[in-house]
PDB file of C-alpha atoms in Angstrom:
ATOM      1  CA  UNK A 260     -23.983  -0.594  -6.226  1.00  0.00           C
ATOM      2  CA  UNK A 261     -19.939  -0.947  -6.652  1.00  0.00           C
ATOM      3  CA  UNK A 262     -18.027  -1.109  -9.434  1.00  0.00           C
ATOM      4  CA  UNK A 263     -14.568  -1.697 -10.521  1.00  0.00           C
ATOM      5  CA  UNK A 264     -13.080  -1.123 -13.808  1.00  0.00           C
ATOM      6  CA  UNK A 265      -9.175  -1.892 -14.458  1.00  0.00           C
ATOM      7  CA  UNK A 266      -7.237  -0.449 -17.247  1.00  0.00           C
ATOM      8  CA  UNK A 267      -3.590  -0.412 -19.097  1.00  0.00           C
ATOM      9  CA  UNK A 268      -2.734  -3.750 -19.758  1.00  0.00           C
ATOM     10  CA  UNK A 269      -1.776  -4.780 -23.101  1.00  0.00           C
ATOM     11  CA  UNK A 270       1.341  -6.737 -25.138  1.00  0.00           C
ATOM     12  CA  UNK A 271       4.654  -5.700 -24.688  1.00  0.00           C
ATOM     13  CA  UNK A 272       8.130  -6.425 -24.728  1.00  0.00           C
ATOM     14  CA  UNK A 273      10.626  -8.011 -22.334  1.00  0.00           C
ATOM     15  CA  UNK A 274      12.151  -5.514 -20.193  1.00  0.00           C
ATOM     16  CA  UNK A 275       9.147  -2.909 -21.185  1.00  0.00           C
ATOM     17  CA  UNK A 276       6.885  -1.699 -18.599  1.00  0.00           C
ATOM     18  CA  UNK A 277       3.455  -1.331 -18.085  1.00  0.00           C
ATOM     19  CA  UNK A 278       1.206   0.305 -15.452  1.00  0.00           C
ATOM     20  CA  UNK A 279      -2.012  -0.928 -14.285  1.00  0.00           C
ATOM     21  CA  UNK A 280      -4.895   1.309 -12.817  1.00  0.00           C
ATOM     22  CA  UNK A 281      -8.760   0.195 -11.240  1.00  0.00           C
ATOM     23  CA  UNK A 282     -11.138   2.574  -9.983  1.00  0.00           C
ATOM     24  CA  UNK A 283     -13.664   1.983  -7.234  1.00  0.00           C
ATOM     25  CA  UNK A 284     -17.144   3.390  -8.357  1.00  0.00           C
ATOM     26  CA  UNK A 285     -20.480   3.091  -6.028  1.00  0.00           C
ATOM     27  CA  UNK A 286     -22.248   4.312  -2.677  1.00  0.00           C
ATOM     28  CA  UNK A 287     -19.563   3.296   0.332  1.00  0.00           C
ATOM     29  CA  UNK A 288     -17.675   3.945   4.062  1.00  0.00           C
ATOM     30  CA  UNK A 289     -13.979   3.395   2.807  1.00  0.00           C
ATOM     31  CA  UNK A 290     -11.796   0.418   1.328  1.00  0.00           C
ATOM     32  CA  UNK A 291     -10.089  -0.682   3.752  1.00  0.00           C
ATOM     33  CA  UNK A 292      -7.791  -2.396   1.106  1.00  0.00           C
ATOM     34  CA  UNK A 293      -6.803  -2.955  -2.494  1.00  0.00           C
ATOM     35  CA  UNK A 294      -5.129  -5.246  -4.101  1.00  0.00           C
ATOM     36  CA  UNK A 295      -3.449  -7.300  -7.677  1.00  0.00           C
ATOM     37  CA  UNK A 296      -4.438 -10.867  -8.173  1.00  0.00           C
ATOM     38  CA  UNK A 297      -2.270 -12.664 -11.442  1.00  0.00           C
ATOM     39  CA  UNK A 298      -3.705 -15.780 -13.516  1.00  0.00           C
ATOM     40  CA  UNK A 299      -1.937 -17.399 -15.698  1.00  0.00           C
ATOM     41  CA  UNK A 300      -3.045 -20.339 -17.778  1.00  0.00           C
ATOM     42  CA  UNK A 301      -3.115 -24.042 -16.265  1.00  0.00           C
ATOM     43  CA  UNK A 302      -2.096 -21.878 -12.889  1.00  0.00           C
ATOM     44  CA  UNK A 303      -3.524 -20.806  -9.568  1.00  0.00           C
ATOM     45  CA  UNK A 304      -4.599 -17.733  -9.168  1.00  0.00           C
ATOM     46  CA  UNK A 305      -1.937 -15.362  -7.233  1.00  0.00           C
ATOM     47  CA  UNK A 306      -1.365 -12.282  -4.839  1.00  0.00           C
ATOM     48  CA  UNK A 307       0.873  -9.567  -6.735  1.00  0.00           C
ATOM     49  CA  UNK A 308       0.307  -6.452  -4.209  1.00  0.00           C
ATOM     50  CA  UNK A 309      -1.770  -5.389  -1.629  1.00  0.00           C
ATOM     51  CA  UNK A 310      -1.800  -1.813  -0.055  1.00  0.00           C
ATOM     52  CA  UNK A 311      -4.126  -0.611   2.700  1.00  0.00           C
ATOM     53  CA  UNK A 312      -5.765   2.440   3.674  1.00  0.00           C
ATOM     54  CA  UNK A 313      -2.369   3.312   5.703  1.00  0.00           C
ATOM     55  CA  UNK A 314       0.142   3.377   2.695  1.00  0.00           C
ATOM     56  CA  UNK A 315       1.208  -0.409   4.193  1.00  0.00           C
ATOM     57  CA  UNK A 316       2.181  -3.060   0.910  1.00  0.00           C
ATOM     58  CA  UNK A 317       3.314  -6.581   0.702  1.00  0.00           C
ATOM     59  CA  UNK A 318       4.305  -7.897  -3.117  1.00  0.00           C
ATOM     60  CA  UNK A 319       4.845 -11.568  -4.493  1.00  0.00           C
ATOM     61  CA  UNK A 320       8.832 -12.715  -3.913  1.00  0.00           C
ATOM     62  CA  UNK A 321       8.439 -13.439  -7.635  1.00  0.00           C
ATOM     63  CA  UNK A 322       8.324  -9.024  -8.467  1.00  0.00           C
ATOM     64  CA  UNK A 323       9.730  -8.121  -5.689  1.00  0.00           C
ATOM     65  CA  UNK A 324      12.573  -4.839  -7.430  1.00  0.00           C
ATOM     66  CA  UNK A 325      10.599  -4.330 -10.351  1.00  0.00           C
ATOM     67  CA  UNK A 326       6.539  -3.643  -9.337  1.00  0.00           C
ATOM     68  CA  UNK A 327       5.008  -0.726  -7.554  1.00  0.00           C
ATOM     69  CA  UNK A 328       1.954  -0.610  -5.691  1.00  0.00           C
ATOM     70  CA  UNK A 329       0.337   2.773  -4.917  1.00  0.00           C
ATOM     71  CA  UNK A 330      -3.368   3.829  -4.153  1.00  0.00           C
ATOM     72  CA  UNK A 331      -5.272   7.666  -4.039  1.00  0.00           C
ATOM     73  CA  UNK A 332      -7.730   7.362  -1.619  1.00  0.00           C
ATOM     74  CA  UNK A 333      -8.853  10.354  -2.545  1.00  0.00           C
ATOM     75  CA  UNK A 334     -10.050   8.724  -6.500  1.00  0.00           C
ATOM     76  CA  UNK A 335     -10.906   5.744  -4.369  1.00  0.00           C
ATOM     77  CA  UNK A 336      -7.968   3.879  -6.869  1.00  0.00           C
ATOM     78  CA  UNK A 337      -5.416   2.055  -7.190  1.00  0.00           C
ATOM     79  CA  UNK A 338      -2.582   1.504  -9.185  1.00  0.00           C
ATOM     80  CA  UNK A 339       0.897  -1.211 -10.067  1.00  0.00           C
ATOM     81  CA  UNK A 340       3.464  -0.024 -12.214  1.00  0.00           C
ATOM     82  CA  UNK A 341       5.036  -2.403 -13.665  1.00  0.00           C
ATOM     83  CA  UNK A 342       8.981  -2.363 -15.143  1.00  0.00           C
ATOM     84  CA  UNK A 343      11.251  -4.489 -16.694  1.00  0.00           C
ATOM     85  CA  UNK A 344       8.846  -6.905 -17.330  1.00  0.00           C
ATOM     86  CA  UNK A 345       9.518 -11.159 -17.714  1.00  0.00           C
ATOM     87  CA  UNK A 346       7.453 -13.459 -20.237  1.00  0.00           C
ATOM     88  CA  UNK A 347       6.360 -15.287 -16.793  1.00  0.00           C
ATOM     89  CA  UNK A 348       4.134 -11.776 -15.736  1.00  0.00           C
ATOM     90  CA  UNK A 349       1.641 -13.371 -18.858  1.00  0.00           C
ATOM     91  CA  UNK A 350      -1.914 -13.500 -17.154  1.00  0.00           C
ATOM     92  CA  UNK A 351      -4.928 -11.403 -16.381  1.00  0.00           C
ATOM     93  CA  UNK A 352      -4.617  -9.467 -13.315  1.00  0.00           C
ATOM     94  CA  UNK A 353      -7.852  -8.761 -11.629  1.00  0.00           C
ATOM     95  CA  UNK A 354      -8.379  -6.300  -8.745  1.00  0.00           C
ATOM     96  CA  UNK A 355      -9.648  -6.755  -5.499  1.00  0.00           C
ATOM     97  CA  UNK A 356     -11.033  -4.438  -2.861  1.00  0.00           C
ATOM     98  CA  UNK A 357     -11.970  -4.571   0.778  1.00  0.00           C
ATOM     99  CA  UNK A 358     -14.793  -2.273   0.554  1.00  0.00           C
ATOM    100  CA  UNK A 359     -16.741  -1.047   3.633  1.00  0.00           C
ATOM    101  CA  UNK A 360     -20.202  -0.589   3.610  1.00  0.00           C
ATOM    102  CA  UNK A 361     -20.778   0.134   7.483  1.00  0.00           C
ATOM    103  CA  UNK A 362     -19.121  -1.247  11.272  1.00  0.00           C
ATOM    104  CA  UNK A 363     -21.570  -4.889  10.044  1.00  0.00           C
ATOM    105  CA  UNK A 364     -20.600  -4.569   6.638  1.00  0.00           C
ATOM    106  CA  UNK A 365     -17.611  -5.609   4.520  1.00  0.00           C
ATOM    107  CA  UNK A 366     -17.475  -7.285   1.011  1.00  0.00           C
ATOM    108  CA  UNK A 367     -14.481  -8.498  -1.230  1.00  0.00           C
ATOM    109  CA  UNK A 368     -15.057  -7.075  -4.291  1.00  0.00           C
ATOM    110  CA  UNK A 369     -13.031  -7.964  -7.654  1.00  0.00           C
ATOM    111  CA  UNK A 370     -12.885  -6.326 -11.156  1.00  0.00           C
ATOM    112  CA  UNK A 371     -13.179  -8.242 -14.977  1.00  0.00           C
ATOM    113  CA  UNK A 372      -9.797  -8.856 -15.393  1.00  0.00           C
ATOM    114  CA  UNK A 373      -7.351  -6.922 -17.666  1.00  0.00           C
ATOM    115  CA  UNK A 374      -4.743  -9.341 -20.011  1.00  0.00           C
ATOM    116  CA  UNK A 375      -0.940  -8.569 -19.665  1.00  0.00           C
ATOM    117  CA  UNK A 376       0.569 -10.754 -22.115  1.00  0.00           C
ATOM    118  CA  UNK A 377       4.535 -10.060 -21.682  1.00  0.00           C
ATOM    119  CA  UNK A 378       7.102 -11.483 -26.015  1.00  0.00           C
ATOM    120  CA  UNK A 379      10.637 -12.210 -25.329  1.00  0.00           C
TER     121      UNK A 379
END
């Protein structure tokens, strides 16, 4: 089938940096969009950043200028470079991919989530 595997989460001090990676594996035709969501304790899951295969990207206002999303289509991998991290960035980060199997079958997949903790 299809699996999304995330890596790169951890504990970092405020002002530091982390880079998250998410690789899609399995049998499919293509990936339309890939993105990152996060969920803090007691809060709703929110979109952090997303990108299309053509390079178009969207960011949450709270991370603009600090986070950068990028994509390697040959490796079916999306990255999230996080700089100038703040305690408010703490949460579980989830990878999402819109995967195309054929003309009539497109499904959304989610990674297992990776914890990001930013200490003050």
